[in-house]
Backbone as CSV, one residue per row, in Angstrom:
resi,resn,N_x,N_y,N_z,CA_x,CA_y,CA_z,C_x,C_y,C_z
1,MET,35.284,59.210,42.840,34.335,60.475,42.912,35.857,60.805,43.617
2,ALA,36.198,61.830,43.418,37.552,62.988,44.828,37.242,62.691,45.722
3,ASN,38.664,63.167,46.154,38.059,63.017,47.653,37.296,63.753,48.614
4,ARG,37.230,65.326,47.724,37.093,66.241,48.353,34.941,66.866,47.358
5,THR,34.781,65.966,45.887,33.814,66.273,45.958,32.654,66.016,46.798
6,GLN,31.805,67.197,46.429,30.818,67.196,47.472,29.493,66.691,47.857
7,ILE,28.879,67.557,46.542,27.823,67.155,44.838,28.016,66.971,43.838
8,VAL,26.808,66.311,43.848,27.359,65.698,42.377,26.016,65.475,41.839
9,CYS,26.076,65.641,40.250,25.023,66.456,39.159,25.417,65.175,38.203
10,LEU,24.171,64.132,38.404,23.552,63.775,37.086,22.870,64.471,36.073
11,HIS,22.152,64.856,35.250,21.952,65.272,34.213,21.903,64.802,32.452
12,GLU,20.838,65.602,32.232,20.575,64.806,30.423,21.422,65.601,29.505
13,GLY,22.294,65.137,28.478,22.171,65.595,27.608,24.000,65.005,28.033
14,ILE,24.673,66.088,26.638,26.019,65.296,26.010,26.331,65.916,25.997
15,LYS,27.852,66.362,26.405,29.437,67.404,27.120,29.499,67.959,25.855
16,GLY,29.957,69.274,25.745,29.737,69.969,24.596,28.172,71.002,23.892
17,ARG,26.540,69.677,23.749,26.039,69.811,23.452,25.027,70.222,23.854
18,SER,25.069,71.003,25.125,23.706,71.307,25.645,23.917,71.791,26.695
19,ILE,23.208,72.614,27.320,23.317,73.909,28.143,23.447,73.929,29.690
20,ASP,22.861,72.236,29.891,22.752,72.131,31.002,23.707,72.216,32.784
21,PRO,24.561,72.037,32.040,26.040,72.205,32.906,26.639,73.137,33.213
22,VAL,25.514,74.482,32.254,26.768,75.859,32.126,25.479,76.101,33.312
23,PHE,24.479,75.733,33.050,23.765,76.238,33.738,23.298,75.831,35.039
24,ILE,23.886,74.379,35.593,24.309,73.710,36.737,25.097,74.714,37.604
25,ASN,26.592,75.085,36.959,27.772,75.152,37.408,26.980,76.327,38.204
26,ALA,26.593,77.094,37.348,26.795,78.717,37.407,25.526,78.608,38.974
27,LEU,24.072,78.168,38.284,23.545,78.356,40.326,23.512,78.186,40.968
28,ILE,25.219,76.278,41.254,25.473,75.794,43.013,26.282,76.917,43.291
29,LYS,27.550,77.741,42.202,28.538,78.945,42.195,27.967,79.665,42.894
30,ALA,26.798,80.617,42.553,26.442,81.310,42.927,25.245,81.338,44.348
31,LEU,24.681,79.384,44.437,23.990,79.946,45.992,25.010,79.725,47.001
32,ASP,25.854,78.741,46.612,27.477,79.062,47.931,26.579,78.313,48.780
33,PRO,26.415,76.424,48.514,25.934,76.535,50.021,27.247,75.942,51.263
34,SER,25.985,76.437,51.790,27.249,77.112,53.025,28.143,75.917,54.138
35,TRP,27.187,74.646,53.748,27.953,73.506,53.692,29.198,72.863,52.844
36,LEU,29.431,73.048,52.175,30.711,72.659,51.393,31.788,73.091,52.372
37,ARG,32.499,72.566,52.318,34.126,72.714,52.870,34.587,74.446,52.650
38,PRO,35.287,74.389,53.082,35.753,75.984,52.893,35.786,76.676,51.926
39,TYR,37.255,75.947,51.441,38.363,75.677,50.708,36.966,75.791,49.760
40,LYS,38.112,76.367,48.264,36.743,76.478,46.601,38.053,75.935,45.879
41,GLY,36.987,75.356,45.448,37.906,73.679,44.212,37.459,73.702,43.222
42,SER,38.061,73.255,41.771,37.342,73.038,40.716,36.162,71.748,41.216
43,ASN,36.821,70.715,42.061,36.394,68.836,42.803,34.920,68.991,43.521
44,LEU,35.068,70.249,43.814,34.204,69.813,44.587,32.142,70.335,44.430
45,MET,32.342,70.316,43.285,30.941,69.370,42.670,31.335,68.795,41.421
46,ARG,30.616,67.895,40.923,31.246,67.307,39.819,29.780,66.294,38.790
47,ARG,29.876,66.872,37.375,28.614,66.927,36.995,28.766,65.571,35.885
48,VAL,27.789,64.742,35.406,27.692,63.599,35.198,27.114,64.237,33.999
49,ASP,27.509,63.990,32.712,26.016,64.073,31.497,26.457,62.342,30.617
50,CYS,24.825,62.216,30.876,24.091,60.654,31.621,24.204,60.878,29.767
51,GLY,24.197,61.214,29.046,23.325,61.324,28.010,20.958,61.734,27.489
52,GLY,20.553,60.890,27.496,19.166,60.783,27.268,18.761,60.661,28.510
53,ARG,17.002,60.364,28.391,16.731,60.120,30.251,16.620,58.773,30.895
54,LYS,16.568,57.841,29.484,17.034,56.706,30.053,17.583,56.348,30.747
55,GLU,18.629,56.587,30.207,20.434,56.299,30.651,20.058,57.061,32.250
56,LEU,20.222,58.559,31.790,19.887,59.278,33.315,18.991,58.018,34.604
57,ILE,18.077,58.188,34.314,16.638,57.201,34.979,18.380,55.564,35.582
58,LYS,18.776,55.520,34.605,19.721,54.094,34.790,21.003,54.403,35.750
59,ALA,21.403,55.607,35.224,22.765,55.280,36.135,22.209,56.235,37.560
60,MET,21.175,57.006,37.998,21.037,57.608,39.260,21.079,56.471,40.550
61,PRO,21.212,55.380,40.543,20.684,54.816,41.529,22.500,54.395,41.845
62,GLY,23.432,53.907,41.100,24.826,53.214,41.619,25.197,54.816,41.433
63,GLU,25.331,56.191,41.577,25.783,57.236,41.947,25.136,57.354,42.830
64,LEU,24.001,57.158,43.658,23.304,57.377,44.666,24.581,56.942,45.528
65,ARG,24.581,55.331,44.950,25.910,55.067,45.858,26.661,54.777,46.839
66,ALA,27.698,55.629,44.992,28.629,56.121,45.614,28.406,57.273,46.374
67,CYS,27.758,57.973,46.560,27.350,59.425,47.101,27.560,58.327,48.807
68,LEU,26.703,57.938,48.708,25.963,56.897,50.284,27.729,56.371,50.873
69,ASN,28.353,56.265,49.909,29.188,55.514,50.637,30.583,56.740,50.583
70,ALA,30.313,57.409,49.385,31.401,58.241,50.349,31.072,59.257,51.513
71,GLY,30.190,59.495,51.842,29.980,59.624,53.740,29.445,61.071,54.238
72,ALA,29.426,61.845,54.761,29.873,63.096,55.109,28.617,63.252,54.858
73,ASP,29.055,64.980,53.605,27.147,65.330,53.343,27.559,65.585,51.263
74,THR,28.492,64.286,51.296,28.502,64.633,49.867,26.660,64.511,49.222
75,THR,25.987,64.986,48.534,24.912,65.435,48.173,24.873,64.347,46.665
76,LEU,23.912,64.236,46.241,23.555,63.926,44.488,22.003,64.723,44.503
77,ILE,22.417,65.495,43.425,21.366,66.170,42.716,21.013,65.777,41.138
78,VAL,19.521,65.388,41.335,18.925,65.264,39.732,18.650,65.691,38.924
79,TRP,19.148,66.419,37.695,17.840,66.822,37.278,17.934,66.795,35.859
80,ALA,17.170,66.979,35.605,15.834,65.834,34.298,14.872,66.872,33.587
81,ASP,14.113,66.775,32.028,13.637,67.621,32.121,11.873,66.270,32.073
82,VAL,11.158,67.774,32.053,9.558,66.452,32.893,9.072,65.804,30.730
83,ASP,9.410,65.876,29.551,8.382,65.823,29.223,7.143,64.879,28.253
84,ASP,6.355,65.812,27.721,4.860,65.504,27.601,4.369,63.798,27.818
85,ASP,5.882,63.158,27.755,4.834,61.625,27.961,4.563,62.620,30.382
86,LYS,5.226,62.468,30.764,4.435,63.408,32.434,3.819,64.429,32.232
87,ASP,2.816,64.239,32.673,2.681,65.217,32.884,2.415,66.070,34.609
88,ASN,3.834,65.720,35.249,3.990,66.256,35.993,5.292,66.116,37.239
89,CYS,6.217,66.993,37.723,7.789,66.023,38.387,7.794,64.722,39.294
90,ASP,6.320,64.728,40.108,6.469,63.236,40.792,5.826,62.133,40.436
91,GLN,4.943,62.535,39.133,5.827,61.194,37.676,6.166,60.377,37.496
92,LEU,7.283,62.071,37.217,8.701,60.999,36.865,9.376,61.218,38.231
93,LYS,9.588,61.452,39.216,10.795,61.503,40.884,9.956,59.815,40.397
94,ALA,8.460,58.871,39.932,8.269,57.973,40.905,8.611,57.474,38.802
95,GLU,8.952,56.859,38.412,10.372,56.724,37.620,11.485,56.279,38.289
96,PHE,12.480,57.291,38.467,13.307,56.942,39.428,13.014,56.162,40.423
97,TRP,12.104,56.607,41.323,12.067,55.492,42.401,12.042,54.059,42.195
98,LYS,10.739,54.134,40.803,11.127,52.306,40.474,11.888,52.212,39.871
99,THR,13.330,52.278,39.102,14.289,51.714,39.532,15.569,52.077,39.948
100,ALA,15.247,52.765,41.479,16.653,52.455,42.151,15.852,50.906,42.761
101,GLN,13.870,50.905,43.123,14.039,50.821,44.465,14.324,48.587,43.728
102,ALA,14.482,48.835,42.596,14.868,47.531,41.700,16.370,47.204,42.383
103,GLU,16.650,48.443,42.492,18.614,48.603,42.744,18.176,48.603,43.912
104,GLY,17.117,47.141,45.045,17.959,48.017,45.568,18.001,49.315,47.016
105,ILE,17.342,50.218,46.317,17.422,51.340,47.377,16.923,50.919,47.725
106,SER,16.570,51.574,49.499,15.854,51.566,50.667,15.403,53.502,49.915
107,ILE,13.471,53.299,50.251,13.161,54.976,50.443,14.021,55.685,51.099
108,ALA,14.213,55.808,52.161,15.840,56.642,52.994,16.384,56.395,51.928
109,GLU,17.429,55.573,51.642,18.410,56.285,51.269,18.384,57.713,49.658
110,PHE,16.854,56.696,49.439,16.533,57.718,47.843,16.036,59.080,48.254
111,SER,14.964,58.908,49.842,14.463,60.654,50.254,16.015,61.452,49.785
112,GLN,17.327,60.680,50.109,18.082,62.184,49.645,18.462,62.622,48.541
113,VAL,18.727,62.176,48.064,18.446,62.979,46.404,17.870,63.996,46.025
114,VAL,18.246,65.783,45.980,17.683,66.695,45.525,17.921,65.857,43.823
115,PHE,15.373,66.655,44.145,15.387,66.367,41.988,15.384,67.542,41.736
116,ALA,15.475,68.006,40.092,15.320,68.863,39.581,14.981,69.266,38.356
117,PHE,14.030,69.661,38.434,12.599,68.540,37.025,12.575,69.573,36.359
118,ALA,12.713,69.911,35.205,11.727,71.315,34.121,11.101,71.183,33.555
119,LYS,10.448,71.884,32.875,8.858,70.944,32.218,8.937,72.002,32.026
120,ASP,9.148,72.046,30.086,9.526,70.615,29.432,10.670,70.618,29.158
121,ARG,11.407,72.147,29.186,12.738,71.727,29.479,13.573,72.806,30.282
122,LEU,14.948,72.655,30.292,15.647,73.898,30.681,15.591,75.102,30.579
123,GLU,15.565,75.125,29.468,14.811,76.639,27.847,14.021,77.498,29.146
124,ASN,12.946,76.342,29.384,10.996,77.284,29.845,11.658,77.928,31.562
125,TRP,12.599,77.447,32.146,13.289,77.860,33.069,13.871,80.110,33.179
126,ILE,14.616,79.140,31.326,15.924,80.566,31.552,15.216,81.553,30.889
127,GLN,14.341,80.956,30.195,12.780,81.928,29.422,12.171,83.242,30.670
128,TYR,11.865,81.867,31.689,10.590,82.756,32.684,11.897,83.925,33.987
129,LEU,12.902,83.006,33.505,13.992,84.142,34.143,14.748,85.241,33.662
130,ASN,14.427,85.071,32.193,14.687,85.859,31.668,14.117,87.172,31.484
131,THR,12.392,86.499,31.438,11.078,87.142,30.696,9.908,87.555,31.698
132,GLY,9.964,86.713,32.948,8.821,86.873,33.984,7.961,85.714,33.957
133,SER,8.414,85.233,32.303,6.958,84.257,32.058,6.950,83.158,31.430
134,THR,7.055,82.194,31.339,7.006,80.445,30.760,5.885,79.949,30.008
135,ASP,5.036,79.280,29.578,4.516,78.775,29.432,4.673,77.152,29.151
136,GLU,4.983,75.887,29.996,5.467,75.230,30.816,4.992,74.092,28.963
137,SER,3.749,73.487,28.942,3.154,73.602,27.769,3.753,72.977,26.568
138,VAL,5.313,73.725,26.555,5.882,73.661,25.210,7.135,74.381,25.639
139,GLU,8.267,73.419,24.509,9.522,73.983,24.946,9.608,75.765,24.536
140,GLY,10.809,75.735,25.028,11.178,76.861,26.097,11.833,77.626,24.333
141,PRO,11.961,78.319,23.867,13.265,78.720,23.367,15.083,78.331,23.142
142,ARG,14.951,77.388,21.941,16.648,77.154,22.590,17.358,78.536,23.196
143,VAL,18.166,78.277,23.904,19.855,79.295,24.374,20.758,78.561,24.026
144,LYS,20.605,79.637,23.300,22.352,80.401,21.473,23.375,80.342,23.211
145,TYR,23.400,80.896,23.585,24.536,81.790,24.018,24.387,80.970,26.228
146,ASP,26.407,80.409,25.900,26.331,79.472,27.713,25.738,80.909,28.401
147,ARG,25.432,82.131,28.212,26.008,83.509,29.088,24.379,83.187,29.813
148,GLN,23.746,83.417,28.183,21.711,83.344,28.415,22.558,82.458,29.298
149,ALA,22.358,81.035,30.236,21.847,79.856,30.753,22.541,80.846,32.117
150,ALA,23.601,80.935,32.430,24.618,81.370,33.132,23.986,82.669,34.170
151,ASP,23.870,83.545,33.056,22.534,84.727,33.820,21.610,84.069,34.426
152,ALA,21.014,83.355,33.725,19.711,83.294,34.504,19.694,82.214,35.915
153,ALA,20.836,81.945,35.474,20.388,80.920,36.504,21.237,81.655,37.813
154,LYS,22.342,82.622,38.121,22.597,83.696,38.873,21.055,85.182,39.617
155,LEU,19.939,84.931,38.316,19.103,85.460,38.818,18.201,84.471,39.285
156,LEU,18.432,83.223,39.748,16.882,81.962,40.522,17.885,82.541,41.245
157,ALA,19.302,82.252,41.446,20.259,82.513,42.967,19.873,83.081,43.607
158,LYS,19.726,84.337,42.690,19.739,85.463,43.979,18.301,85.771,43.687
159,ARG,17.668,85.637,43.394,16.135,84.915,43.850,15.727,83.621,45.179
160,CYS,16.290,82.733,44.964,16.262,82.164,46.105,17.016,82.731,47.686
161,LEU,18.251,83.424,47.380,18.915,83.852,48.476,17.944,85.025,49.250
162,ASN,18.165,85.494,48.796,16.365,87.370,48.795,15.395,86.591,49.407
163,GLN,15.110,85.097,49.195,13.361,84.516,49.192,12.414,85.747,48.709
164,THR,12.451,85.458,48.154,11.707,86.632,46.998,10.321,85.210,46.159
165,GLN,9.347,86.366,46.624,7.758,84.985,46.493,7.511,85.581,44.898
166,GLU,7.788,86.877,44.752,7.064,87.516,43.885,7.750,87.588,41.695
167,PRO,7.876,87.276,40.918,6.097,87.232,40.261,6.072,84.921,41.046
168,PRO,4.764,84.665,40.846,5.602,83.286,40.827,5.944,82.153,40.315
169,LEU,6.969,81.325,41.489,8.014,80.663,40.287,6.613,80.172,38.830
170,PRO,7.129,79.126,37.803,6.349,77.613,36.902,6.487,76.937,38.405
171,PRO,5.563,76.352,37.607,5.589,74.341,38.340,6.426,73.691,38.890
172,SER,7.109,73.857,37.663,7.892,72.733,38.117,9.584,73.439,38.685
173,LEU,9.444,74.805,38.547,10.541,75.196,39.383,10.251,75.394,40.387
174,ASP,9.349,76.072,40.827,8.697,75.757,42.835,8.327,74.777,43.276
175,TRP,8.027,73.521,42.157,8.232,71.766,42.871,10.376,71.638,43.197
176,SER,11.233,72.094,42.233,12.425,71.737,42.244,13.256,72.675,43.094
177,CYS,12.584,74.105,43.738,13.307,75.056,44.649,12.402,74.911,45.852
178,ARG,11.802,73.828,46.119,11.757,73.333,47.526,12.195,72.156,47.502
179,ASN,12.587,71.461,46.438,13.819,70.861,46.629,14.786,70.331,47.591
180,TRP,15.088,71.953,47.131,16.611,72.343,46.874,16.605,72.624,48.670
181,LYS,15.945,74.056,49.245,15.479,74.137,50.883,14.826,72.795,51.419
182,SER,14.575,71.705,50.904,14.380,70.620,51.903,16.400,70.347,52.617
183,LEU,16.586,70.229,50.612,18.265,70.081,51.825,18.665,70.679,51.785
184,VAL,19.027,72.182,51.939,19.078,73.669,53.083,18.996,72.903,53.568
185,SER,17.598,72.877,54.805,17.107,73.197,55.742,17.822,71.495,56.793
186,ARG,17.883,70.354,55.762,18.505,69.071,56.655,19.782,69.857,56.580
187,MET,20.038,70.184,56.469,21.999,70.377,56.108,22.128,71.421,57.339
188,LYS,20.910,72.634,57.263,21.315,73.151,58.460,21.540,72.185,59.769
189,LYS,21.027,70.950,59.933,20.776,70.747,61.145,22.144,69.798,61.789
190,ASN,22.526,69.400,60.612,23.745,68.921,60.165,24.793,69.064,61.088
């Protein structure tokens, strides 16, 4: 891990074939977390393409250990899709916990991970951010252009920074935003 990396983002997808890294990068840059060191640089955040969800779950404990060993305020954010086999974000988080626990991760360590889970896919969030509605019980329409993902991420950051409450967020986006807000609160205390 680069010595100045402060946020590590694990996500599903394969480089060049997924809009996830575009959305993640645009969102974190637009949020501009206050605890990041004042100098700008491309290595403040590292995105890790993990392929499928099984690979992502398997990679998480090792990446968490690396973040913990790096010390300071290095944060692990895990991005995943809540597919048809899970009803909600908490069920997917429990699957991550089961694997982490088997790898010797304590509950205190696990609680430092920020989870951002989109039901059914990240495209549902993009659809919501662009149109004001989405149905999380079906896959959102495929995003064809990176600009669509980046623009939606900037809209989400603006909404988050302005603490806009209306219209209500889809359940998985609300769940994920609460996790981010918990991180922000924790970092303000440090």
